[in-house]
mmCIF file of C-alpha atoms in Angstrom:
data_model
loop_
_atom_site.group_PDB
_atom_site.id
_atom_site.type_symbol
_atom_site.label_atom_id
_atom_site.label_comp_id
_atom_site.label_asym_id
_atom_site.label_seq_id
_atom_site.Cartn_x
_atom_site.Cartn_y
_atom_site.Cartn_z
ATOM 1 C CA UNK A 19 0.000 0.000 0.000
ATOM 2 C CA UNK A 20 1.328 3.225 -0.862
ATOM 3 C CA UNK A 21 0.229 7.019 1.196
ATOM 4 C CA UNK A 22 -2.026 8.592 -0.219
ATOM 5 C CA UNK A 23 -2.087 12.508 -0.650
ATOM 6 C CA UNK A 24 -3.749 14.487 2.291
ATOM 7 C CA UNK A 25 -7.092 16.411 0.976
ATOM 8 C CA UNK A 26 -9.077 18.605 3.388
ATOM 9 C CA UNK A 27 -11.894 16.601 5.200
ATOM 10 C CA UNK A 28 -15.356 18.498 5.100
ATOM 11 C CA UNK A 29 -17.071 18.058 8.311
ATOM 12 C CA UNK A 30 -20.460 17.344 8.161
ATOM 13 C CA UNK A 31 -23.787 16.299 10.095
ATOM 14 C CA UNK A 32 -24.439 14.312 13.162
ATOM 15 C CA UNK A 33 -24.685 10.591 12.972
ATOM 16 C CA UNK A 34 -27.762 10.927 14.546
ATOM 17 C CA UNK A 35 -29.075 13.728 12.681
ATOM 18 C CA UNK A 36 -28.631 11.752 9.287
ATOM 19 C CA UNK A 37 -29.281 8.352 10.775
ATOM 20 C CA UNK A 38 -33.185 10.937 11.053
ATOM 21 C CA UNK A 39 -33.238 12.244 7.974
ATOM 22 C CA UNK A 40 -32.568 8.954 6.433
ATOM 23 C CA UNK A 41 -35.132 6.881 8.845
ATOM 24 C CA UNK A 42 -37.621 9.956 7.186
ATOM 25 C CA UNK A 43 -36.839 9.181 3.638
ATOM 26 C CA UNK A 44 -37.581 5.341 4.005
ATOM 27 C CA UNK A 45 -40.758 5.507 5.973
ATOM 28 C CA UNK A 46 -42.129 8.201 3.063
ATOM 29 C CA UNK A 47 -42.158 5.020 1.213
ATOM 30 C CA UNK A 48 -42.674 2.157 3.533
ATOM 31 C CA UNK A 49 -45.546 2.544 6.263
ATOM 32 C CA UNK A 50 -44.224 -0.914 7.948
ATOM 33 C CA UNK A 51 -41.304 1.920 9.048
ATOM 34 C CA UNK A 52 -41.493 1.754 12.798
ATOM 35 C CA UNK A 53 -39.518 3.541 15.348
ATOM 36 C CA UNK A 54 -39.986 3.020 18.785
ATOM 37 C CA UNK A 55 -38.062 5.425 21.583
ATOM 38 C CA UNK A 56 -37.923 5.743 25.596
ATOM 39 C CA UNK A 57 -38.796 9.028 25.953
ATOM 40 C CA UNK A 58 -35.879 9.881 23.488
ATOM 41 C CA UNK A 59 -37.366 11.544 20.643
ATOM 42 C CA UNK A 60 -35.637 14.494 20.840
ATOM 43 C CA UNK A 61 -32.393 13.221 21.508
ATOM 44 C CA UNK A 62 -32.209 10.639 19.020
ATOM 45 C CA UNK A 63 -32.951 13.100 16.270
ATOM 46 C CA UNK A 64 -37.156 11.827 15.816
ATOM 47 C CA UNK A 65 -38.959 14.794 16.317
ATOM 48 C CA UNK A 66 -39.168 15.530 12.868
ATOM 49 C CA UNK A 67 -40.162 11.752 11.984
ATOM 50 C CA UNK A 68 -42.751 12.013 14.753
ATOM 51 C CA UNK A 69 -44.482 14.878 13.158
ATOM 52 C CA UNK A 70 -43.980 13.380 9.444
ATOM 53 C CA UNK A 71 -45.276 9.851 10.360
ATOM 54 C CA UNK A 72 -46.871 10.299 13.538
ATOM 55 C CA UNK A 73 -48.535 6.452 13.422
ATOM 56 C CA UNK A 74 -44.914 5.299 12.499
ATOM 57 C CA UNK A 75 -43.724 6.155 15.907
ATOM 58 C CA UNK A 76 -44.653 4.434 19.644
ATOM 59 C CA UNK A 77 -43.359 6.244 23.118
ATOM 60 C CA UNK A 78 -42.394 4.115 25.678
ATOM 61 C CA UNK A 79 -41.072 6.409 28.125
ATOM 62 C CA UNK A 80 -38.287 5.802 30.371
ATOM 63 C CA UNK A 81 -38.680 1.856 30.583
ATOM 64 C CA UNK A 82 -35.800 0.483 28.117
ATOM 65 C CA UNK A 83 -36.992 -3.153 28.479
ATOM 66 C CA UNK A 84 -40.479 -2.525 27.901
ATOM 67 C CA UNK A 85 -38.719 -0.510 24.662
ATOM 68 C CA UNK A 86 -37.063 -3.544 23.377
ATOM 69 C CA UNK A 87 -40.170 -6.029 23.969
ATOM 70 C CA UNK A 88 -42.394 -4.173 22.304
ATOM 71 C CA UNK A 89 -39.468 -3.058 19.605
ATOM 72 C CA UNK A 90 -39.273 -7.361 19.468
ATOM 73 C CA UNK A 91 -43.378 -7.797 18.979
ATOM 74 C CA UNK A 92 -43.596 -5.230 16.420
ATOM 75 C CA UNK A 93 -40.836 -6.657 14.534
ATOM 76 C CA UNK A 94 -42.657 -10.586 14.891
ATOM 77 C CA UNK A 95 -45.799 -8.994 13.225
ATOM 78 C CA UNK A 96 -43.479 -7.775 10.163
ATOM 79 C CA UNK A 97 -42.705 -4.101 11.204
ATOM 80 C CA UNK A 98 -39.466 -2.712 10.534
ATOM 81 C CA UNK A 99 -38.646 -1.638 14.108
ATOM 82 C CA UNK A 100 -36.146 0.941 14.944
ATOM 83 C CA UNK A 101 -35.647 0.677 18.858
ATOM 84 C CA UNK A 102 -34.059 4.622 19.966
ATOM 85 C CA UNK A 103 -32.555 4.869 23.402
ATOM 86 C CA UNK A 104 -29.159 5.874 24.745
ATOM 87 C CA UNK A 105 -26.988 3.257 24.317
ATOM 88 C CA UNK A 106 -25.588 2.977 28.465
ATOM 89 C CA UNK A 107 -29.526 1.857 29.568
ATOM 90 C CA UNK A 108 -30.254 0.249 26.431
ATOM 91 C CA UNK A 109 -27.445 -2.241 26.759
ATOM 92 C CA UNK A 110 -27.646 -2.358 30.705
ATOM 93 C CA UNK A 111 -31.164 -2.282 31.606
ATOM 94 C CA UNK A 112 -32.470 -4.443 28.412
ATOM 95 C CA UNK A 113 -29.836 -6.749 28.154
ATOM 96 C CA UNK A 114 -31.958 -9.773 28.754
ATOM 97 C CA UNK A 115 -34.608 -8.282 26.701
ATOM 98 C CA UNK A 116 -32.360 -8.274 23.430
ATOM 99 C CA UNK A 117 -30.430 -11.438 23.933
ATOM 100 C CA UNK A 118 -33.622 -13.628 24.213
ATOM 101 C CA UNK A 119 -36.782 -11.593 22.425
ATOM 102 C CA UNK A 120 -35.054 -10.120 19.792
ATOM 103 C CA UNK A 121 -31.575 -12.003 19.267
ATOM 104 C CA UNK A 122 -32.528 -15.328 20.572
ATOM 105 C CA UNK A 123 -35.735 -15.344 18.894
ATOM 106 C CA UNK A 124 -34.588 -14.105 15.699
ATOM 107 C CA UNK A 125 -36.587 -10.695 15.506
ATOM 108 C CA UNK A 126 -35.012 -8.672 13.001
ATOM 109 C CA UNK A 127 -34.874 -5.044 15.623
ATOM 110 C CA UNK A 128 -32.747 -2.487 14.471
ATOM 111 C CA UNK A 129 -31.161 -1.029 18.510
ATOM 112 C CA UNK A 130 -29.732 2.115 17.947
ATOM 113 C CA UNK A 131 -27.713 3.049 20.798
ATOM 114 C CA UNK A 132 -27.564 7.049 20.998
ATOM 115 C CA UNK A 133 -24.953 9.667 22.957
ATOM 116 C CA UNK A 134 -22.708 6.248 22.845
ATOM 117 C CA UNK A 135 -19.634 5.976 24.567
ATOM 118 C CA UNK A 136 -18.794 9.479 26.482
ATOM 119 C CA UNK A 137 -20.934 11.260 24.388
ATOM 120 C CA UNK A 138 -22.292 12.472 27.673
ATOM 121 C CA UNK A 139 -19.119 13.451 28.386
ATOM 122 C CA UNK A 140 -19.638 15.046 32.583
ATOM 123 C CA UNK A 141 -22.102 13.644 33.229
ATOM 124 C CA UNK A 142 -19.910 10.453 33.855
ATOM 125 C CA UNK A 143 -19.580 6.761 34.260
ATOM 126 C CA UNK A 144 -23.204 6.061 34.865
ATOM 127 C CA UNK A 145 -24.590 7.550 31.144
ATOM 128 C CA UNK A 146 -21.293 6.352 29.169
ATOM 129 C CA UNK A 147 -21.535 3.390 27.828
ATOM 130 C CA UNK A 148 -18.027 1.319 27.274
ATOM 131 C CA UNK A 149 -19.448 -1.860 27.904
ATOM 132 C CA UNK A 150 -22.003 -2.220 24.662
ATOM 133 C CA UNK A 151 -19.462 -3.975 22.397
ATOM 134 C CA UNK A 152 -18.057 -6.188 24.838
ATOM 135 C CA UNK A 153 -21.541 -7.728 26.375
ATOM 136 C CA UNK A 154 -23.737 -7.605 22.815
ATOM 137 C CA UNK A 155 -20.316 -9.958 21.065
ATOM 138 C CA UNK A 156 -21.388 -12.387 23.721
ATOM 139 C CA UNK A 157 -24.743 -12.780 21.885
ATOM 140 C CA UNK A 158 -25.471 -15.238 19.170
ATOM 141 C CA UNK A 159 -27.125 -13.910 15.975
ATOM 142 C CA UNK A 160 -26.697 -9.850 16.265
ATOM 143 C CA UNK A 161 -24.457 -7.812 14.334
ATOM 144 C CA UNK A 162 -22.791 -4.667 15.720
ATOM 145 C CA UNK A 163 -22.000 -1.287 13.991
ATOM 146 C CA UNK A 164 -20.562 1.938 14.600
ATOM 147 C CA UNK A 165 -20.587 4.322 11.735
ATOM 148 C CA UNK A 166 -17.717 6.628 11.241
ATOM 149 C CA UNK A 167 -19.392 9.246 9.536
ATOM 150 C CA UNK A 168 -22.800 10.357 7.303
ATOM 151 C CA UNK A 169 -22.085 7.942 4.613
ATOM 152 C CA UNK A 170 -21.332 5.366 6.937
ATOM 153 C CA UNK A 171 -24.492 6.431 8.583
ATOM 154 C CA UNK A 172 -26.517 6.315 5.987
ATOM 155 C CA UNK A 173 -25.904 3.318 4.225
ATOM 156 C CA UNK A 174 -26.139 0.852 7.269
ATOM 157 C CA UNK A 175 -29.640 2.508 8.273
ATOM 158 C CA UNK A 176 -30.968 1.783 4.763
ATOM 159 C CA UNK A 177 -29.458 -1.670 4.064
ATOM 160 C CA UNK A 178 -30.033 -2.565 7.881
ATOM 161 C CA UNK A 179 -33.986 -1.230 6.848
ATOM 162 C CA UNK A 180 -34.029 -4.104 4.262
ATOM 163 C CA UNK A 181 -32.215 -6.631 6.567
ATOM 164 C CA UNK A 182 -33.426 -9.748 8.157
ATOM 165 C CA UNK A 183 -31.226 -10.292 11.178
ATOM 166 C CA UNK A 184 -30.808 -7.900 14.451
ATOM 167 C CA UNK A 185 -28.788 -5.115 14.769
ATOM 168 C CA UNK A 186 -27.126 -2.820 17.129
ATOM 169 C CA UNK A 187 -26.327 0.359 15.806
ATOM 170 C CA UNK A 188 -24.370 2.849 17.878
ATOM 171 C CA UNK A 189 -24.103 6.496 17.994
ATOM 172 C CA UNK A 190 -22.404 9.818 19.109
ATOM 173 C CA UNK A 191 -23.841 12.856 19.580
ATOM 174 C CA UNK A 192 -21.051 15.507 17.352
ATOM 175 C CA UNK A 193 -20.934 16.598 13.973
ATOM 176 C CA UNK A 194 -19.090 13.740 11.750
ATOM 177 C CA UNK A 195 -16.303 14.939 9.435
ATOM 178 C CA UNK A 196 -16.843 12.917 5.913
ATOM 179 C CA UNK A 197 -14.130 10.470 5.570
ATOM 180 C CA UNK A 198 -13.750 10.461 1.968
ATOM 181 C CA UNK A 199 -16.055 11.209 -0.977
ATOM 182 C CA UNK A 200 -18.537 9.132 -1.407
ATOM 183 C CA UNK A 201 -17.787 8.230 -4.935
ATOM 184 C CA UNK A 202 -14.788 6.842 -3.550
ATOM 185 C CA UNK A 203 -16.472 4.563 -0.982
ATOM 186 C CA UNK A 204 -18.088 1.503 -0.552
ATOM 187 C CA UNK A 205 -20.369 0.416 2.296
ATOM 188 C CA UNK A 206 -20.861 -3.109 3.307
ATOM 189 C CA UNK A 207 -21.790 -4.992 6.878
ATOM 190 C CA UNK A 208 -18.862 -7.068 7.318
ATOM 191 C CA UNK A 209 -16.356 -5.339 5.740
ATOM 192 C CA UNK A 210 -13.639 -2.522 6.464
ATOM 193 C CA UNK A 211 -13.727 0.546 5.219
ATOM 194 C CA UNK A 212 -9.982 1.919 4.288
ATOM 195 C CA UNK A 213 -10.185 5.615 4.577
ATOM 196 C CA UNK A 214 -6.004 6.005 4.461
ATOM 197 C CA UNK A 215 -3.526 3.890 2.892
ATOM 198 C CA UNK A 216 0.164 3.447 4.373
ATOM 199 C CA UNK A 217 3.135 1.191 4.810
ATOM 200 C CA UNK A 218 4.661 1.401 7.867
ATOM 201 C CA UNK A 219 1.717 0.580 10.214
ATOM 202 C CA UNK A 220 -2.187 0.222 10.621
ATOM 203 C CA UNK A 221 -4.673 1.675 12.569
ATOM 204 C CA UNK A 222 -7.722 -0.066 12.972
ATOM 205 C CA UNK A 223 -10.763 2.515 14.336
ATOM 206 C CA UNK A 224 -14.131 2.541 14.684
ATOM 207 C CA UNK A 225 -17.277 4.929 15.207
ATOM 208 C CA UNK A 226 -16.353 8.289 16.031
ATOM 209 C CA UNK A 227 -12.270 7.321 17.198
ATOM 210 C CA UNK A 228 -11.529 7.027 13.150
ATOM 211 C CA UNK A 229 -10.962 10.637 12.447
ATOM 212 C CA UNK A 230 -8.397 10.841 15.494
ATOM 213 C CA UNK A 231 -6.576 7.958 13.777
ATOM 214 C CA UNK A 232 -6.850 9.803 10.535
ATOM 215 C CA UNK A 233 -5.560 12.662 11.886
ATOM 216 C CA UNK A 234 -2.634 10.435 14.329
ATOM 217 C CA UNK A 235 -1.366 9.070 10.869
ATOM 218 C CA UNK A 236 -1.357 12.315 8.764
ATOM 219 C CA UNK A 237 1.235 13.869 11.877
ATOM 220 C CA UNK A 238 3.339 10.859 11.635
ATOM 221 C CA UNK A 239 3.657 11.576 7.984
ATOM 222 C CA UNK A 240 4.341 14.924 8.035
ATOM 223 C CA UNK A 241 6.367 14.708 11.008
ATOM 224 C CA UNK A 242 7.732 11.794 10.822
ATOM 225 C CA UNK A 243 7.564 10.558 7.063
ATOM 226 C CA UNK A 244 5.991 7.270 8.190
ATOM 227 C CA UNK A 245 3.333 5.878 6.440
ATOM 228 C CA UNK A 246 0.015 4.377 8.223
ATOM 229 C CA UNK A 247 -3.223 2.577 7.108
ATOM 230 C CA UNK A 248 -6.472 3.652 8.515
ATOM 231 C CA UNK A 249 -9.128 1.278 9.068
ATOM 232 C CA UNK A 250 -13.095 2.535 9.825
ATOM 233 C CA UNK A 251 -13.836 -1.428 11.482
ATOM 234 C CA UNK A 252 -17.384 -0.113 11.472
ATOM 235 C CA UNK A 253 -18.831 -3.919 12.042
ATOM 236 C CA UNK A 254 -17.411 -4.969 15.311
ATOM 237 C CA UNK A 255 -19.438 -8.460 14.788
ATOM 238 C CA UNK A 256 -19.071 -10.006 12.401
ATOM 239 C CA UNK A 257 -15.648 -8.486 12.317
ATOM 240 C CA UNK A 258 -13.542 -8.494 8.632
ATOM 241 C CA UNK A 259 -10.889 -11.076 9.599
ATOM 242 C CA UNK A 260 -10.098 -10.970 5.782
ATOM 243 C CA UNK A 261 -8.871 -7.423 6.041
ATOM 244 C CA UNK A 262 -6.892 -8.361 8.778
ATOM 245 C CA UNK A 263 -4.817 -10.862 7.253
ATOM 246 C CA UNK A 264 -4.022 -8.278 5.022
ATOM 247 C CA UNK A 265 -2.817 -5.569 6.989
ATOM 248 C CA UNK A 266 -1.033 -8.572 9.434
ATOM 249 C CA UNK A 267 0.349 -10.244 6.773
ATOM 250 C CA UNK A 268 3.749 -7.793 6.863
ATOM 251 C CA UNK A 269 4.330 -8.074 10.115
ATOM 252 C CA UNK A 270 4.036 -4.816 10.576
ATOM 253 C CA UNK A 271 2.330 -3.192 13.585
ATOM 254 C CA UNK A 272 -1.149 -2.676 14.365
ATOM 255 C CA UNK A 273 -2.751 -0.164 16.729
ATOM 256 C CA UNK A 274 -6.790 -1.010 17.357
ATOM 257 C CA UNK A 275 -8.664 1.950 18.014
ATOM 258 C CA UNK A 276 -11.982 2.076 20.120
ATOM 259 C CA UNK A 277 -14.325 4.453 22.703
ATOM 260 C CA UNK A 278 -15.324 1.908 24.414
ATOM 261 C CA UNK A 279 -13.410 -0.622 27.421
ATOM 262 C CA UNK A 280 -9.852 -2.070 26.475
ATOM 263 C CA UNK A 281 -11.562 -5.215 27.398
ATOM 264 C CA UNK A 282 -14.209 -7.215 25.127
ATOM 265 C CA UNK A 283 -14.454 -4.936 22.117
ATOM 266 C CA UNK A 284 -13.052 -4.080 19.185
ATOM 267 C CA UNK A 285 -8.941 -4.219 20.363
ATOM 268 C CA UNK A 286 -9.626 -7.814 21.642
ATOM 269 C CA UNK A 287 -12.031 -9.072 19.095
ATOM 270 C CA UNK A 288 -8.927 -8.674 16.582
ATOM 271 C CA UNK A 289 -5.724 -9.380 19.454
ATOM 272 C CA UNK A 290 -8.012 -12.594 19.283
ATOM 273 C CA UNK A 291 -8.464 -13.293 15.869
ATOM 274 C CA UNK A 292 -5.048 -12.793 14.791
ATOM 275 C CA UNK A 293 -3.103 -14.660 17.615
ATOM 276 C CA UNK A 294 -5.636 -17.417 16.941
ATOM 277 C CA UNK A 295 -4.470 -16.988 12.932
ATOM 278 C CA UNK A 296 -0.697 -17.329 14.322
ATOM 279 C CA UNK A 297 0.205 -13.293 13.525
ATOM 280 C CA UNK A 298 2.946 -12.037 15.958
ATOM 281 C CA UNK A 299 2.861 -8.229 15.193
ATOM 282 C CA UNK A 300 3.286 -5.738 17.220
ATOM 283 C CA UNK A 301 -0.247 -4.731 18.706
ATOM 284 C CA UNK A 302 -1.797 -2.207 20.883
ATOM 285 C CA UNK A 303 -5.394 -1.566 22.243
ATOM 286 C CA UNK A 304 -6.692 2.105 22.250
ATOM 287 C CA UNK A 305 -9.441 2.785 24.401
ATOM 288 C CA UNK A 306 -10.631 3.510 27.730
ATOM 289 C CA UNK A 307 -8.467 1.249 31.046
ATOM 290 C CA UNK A 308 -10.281 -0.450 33.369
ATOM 291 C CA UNK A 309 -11.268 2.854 35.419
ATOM 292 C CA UNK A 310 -14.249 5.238 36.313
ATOM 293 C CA UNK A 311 -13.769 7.893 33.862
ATOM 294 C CA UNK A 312 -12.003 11.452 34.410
ATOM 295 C CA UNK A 313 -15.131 14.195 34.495
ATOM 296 C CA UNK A 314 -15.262 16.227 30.844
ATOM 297 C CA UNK A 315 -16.303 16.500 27.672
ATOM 298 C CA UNK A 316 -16.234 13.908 25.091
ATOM 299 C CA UNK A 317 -12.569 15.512 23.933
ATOM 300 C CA UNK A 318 -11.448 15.940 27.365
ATOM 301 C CA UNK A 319 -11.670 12.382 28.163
ATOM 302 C CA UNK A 320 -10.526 11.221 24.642
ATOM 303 C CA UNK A 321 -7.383 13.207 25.117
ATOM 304 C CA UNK A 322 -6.773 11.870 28.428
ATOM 305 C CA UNK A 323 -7.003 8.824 27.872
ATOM 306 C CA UNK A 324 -4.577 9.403 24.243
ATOM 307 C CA UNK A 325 -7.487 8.439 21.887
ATOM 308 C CA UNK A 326 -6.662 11.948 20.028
ATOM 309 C CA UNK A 327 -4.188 13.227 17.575
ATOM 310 C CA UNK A 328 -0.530 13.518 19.710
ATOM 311 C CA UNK A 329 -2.079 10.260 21.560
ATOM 312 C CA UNK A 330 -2.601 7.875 18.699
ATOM 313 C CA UNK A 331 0.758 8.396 16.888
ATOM 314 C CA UNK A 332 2.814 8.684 20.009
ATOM 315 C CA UNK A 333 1.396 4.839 20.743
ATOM 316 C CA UNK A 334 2.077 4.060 17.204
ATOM 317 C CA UNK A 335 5.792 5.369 17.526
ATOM 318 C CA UNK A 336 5.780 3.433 20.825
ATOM 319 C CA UNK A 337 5.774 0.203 18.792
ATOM 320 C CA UNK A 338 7.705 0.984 15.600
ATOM 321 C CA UNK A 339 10.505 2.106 18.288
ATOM 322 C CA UNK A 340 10.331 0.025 21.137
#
């Protein structure tokens, strides 16, 4: 793989804020369009779907398992459910509720997990949620996404629309910068997204820590000259193990990227994989230690915890240099 030349990255929307518009676009066609919320209509973006579709859309209030029964029943009855609810309760509070009425009986609910991570930023360790990944892997028959940015967005709400199977979907709360232009991008569940191509080392990122690892690796170029490959890993299960070879197959190291615990997610879903596949690279997990969290803003605590610019590429020089 050869680097590729820098262009200036347009910031756009809010995940959630397209993940709306596009839920609106797919229910002008399709009354079976169904989302159902915990009293988090205006927080997940719906208010403008509520007053579109107003029999498209079912309040719950603040009762997360209720959310994801009746998110499970709709579905059974051939609705295409869209359960809304910040990803720290839905994941906590529901958990039995998705792993046996929607996952373990096979109802095809599309979770979306809202103000994900520290989204919440000080309001601390009891709304972030760095456990989702790690506890929803441990499910049979439920696939888990975090889109990096609108087009990621975008395409996983519409082909997840047309899907079958359960979903989690996860999301942050800031405006998204667009990765690359869309006519040079594919989007498919399963499958890694390279947004940067390099030859000394690869980060592997997902949701809203792939920008910082696209910005990590354009410092190490320019101040450094070296060369990395950026990953958006925006399936966490099932994860692209046929990427991975790839990028593993020179040896060369690999720094996983993740707002979310070191343990159970994306970092040890590939240290897994690719010990398991008999690669020996160098390899570091990025994400947040087994600790409460410091009190600040989503960029406070990303920067103290070095999932930021300066953080990134000083762990990536850490293991070209050791």
């Amino acid at each position: 793989m050869g680097a590729i030349v820098e262009k200036e990255i347009e910031t756009g929307k809010a995940n959630l804020e397209v993940f709306s518009s596009t839920l609106q676009d797919l229910a002008a066609t399709d009354r079976d369009i169904v989302a159902v919320t915990s009293d988090s209509r205006g927080s997940g973006k719906l208010v403008p779907f509520g007053q579109k579709y107003p029999k498209q859309i079912v309040e719950i209030g603040i009762a997360e398992q209720n959310l994801v029964g009746v998110a499970a029943g709709l579905a059974s009855a051939g609705k295409k459910v869209f359960a809304v609810s910040p990803a720290c309760f839905l994941t906590a509070r529901a958990l039995e509720q998705i792993k046996n009425d929607v996952a373990y009986s096979d109802n095809p609910v599309k979770l979306i997990g809202i103000s994900a991570g520290v989204s919440y930023g000080a309001l601390g360790t009891t709304h972030h949620s760095l456990h989702d990944y790690a506890v929803l892997r441990a499910i049979n028959n439920i696939t888990i996404v975090a889109p990096a940015d609108n087009f990621e967005t975008e395409q996983a709400i519409a082909q997840a629309a047309s899907s079958e199977q359960p979903f989690y979907i996860r999301f942050g709360k800031k405006p998204m910068p667009l990765l690359q232009p869309e006519a040079e991008s594919t989007f498919e569940f399963g499958k890694g997204r390279v947004v940067r191509e390099g030859n000394d080392l690869t980060f592997v990122a997902t949701g809203e820590t792939v920008y910082p690892a696209l910005q990590a690796a354009a410092k190490l170029e320019k101040e450094q000259g070296i060369s990395a490959t950026v990953i958006s890993m925006h399936t966490i299960k099932p994860l692209d193990t046929e990427l991975l070879e790839k990028v593993a197959a020179d040896g060369k190291p690999i720094v996983t990227v993740e707002e979310h615990s070191v343990y159970g997610g994306l970092g040890e879903a590939c240290a897994s994989f690719l010990f398991q596949s008999g690669h020996r690279n160098a390899f570091k997990i990025m994400g947040i230690p087994d600790e409460y969290t410091v009190t600040g803003s989503q960029n406070d605590i990303f920067n103290h915890y070095g999932l930021s610019e300066s953080g990134l590429a000083e762990a990536a020089l850490t293991l070209l240099n050791p």
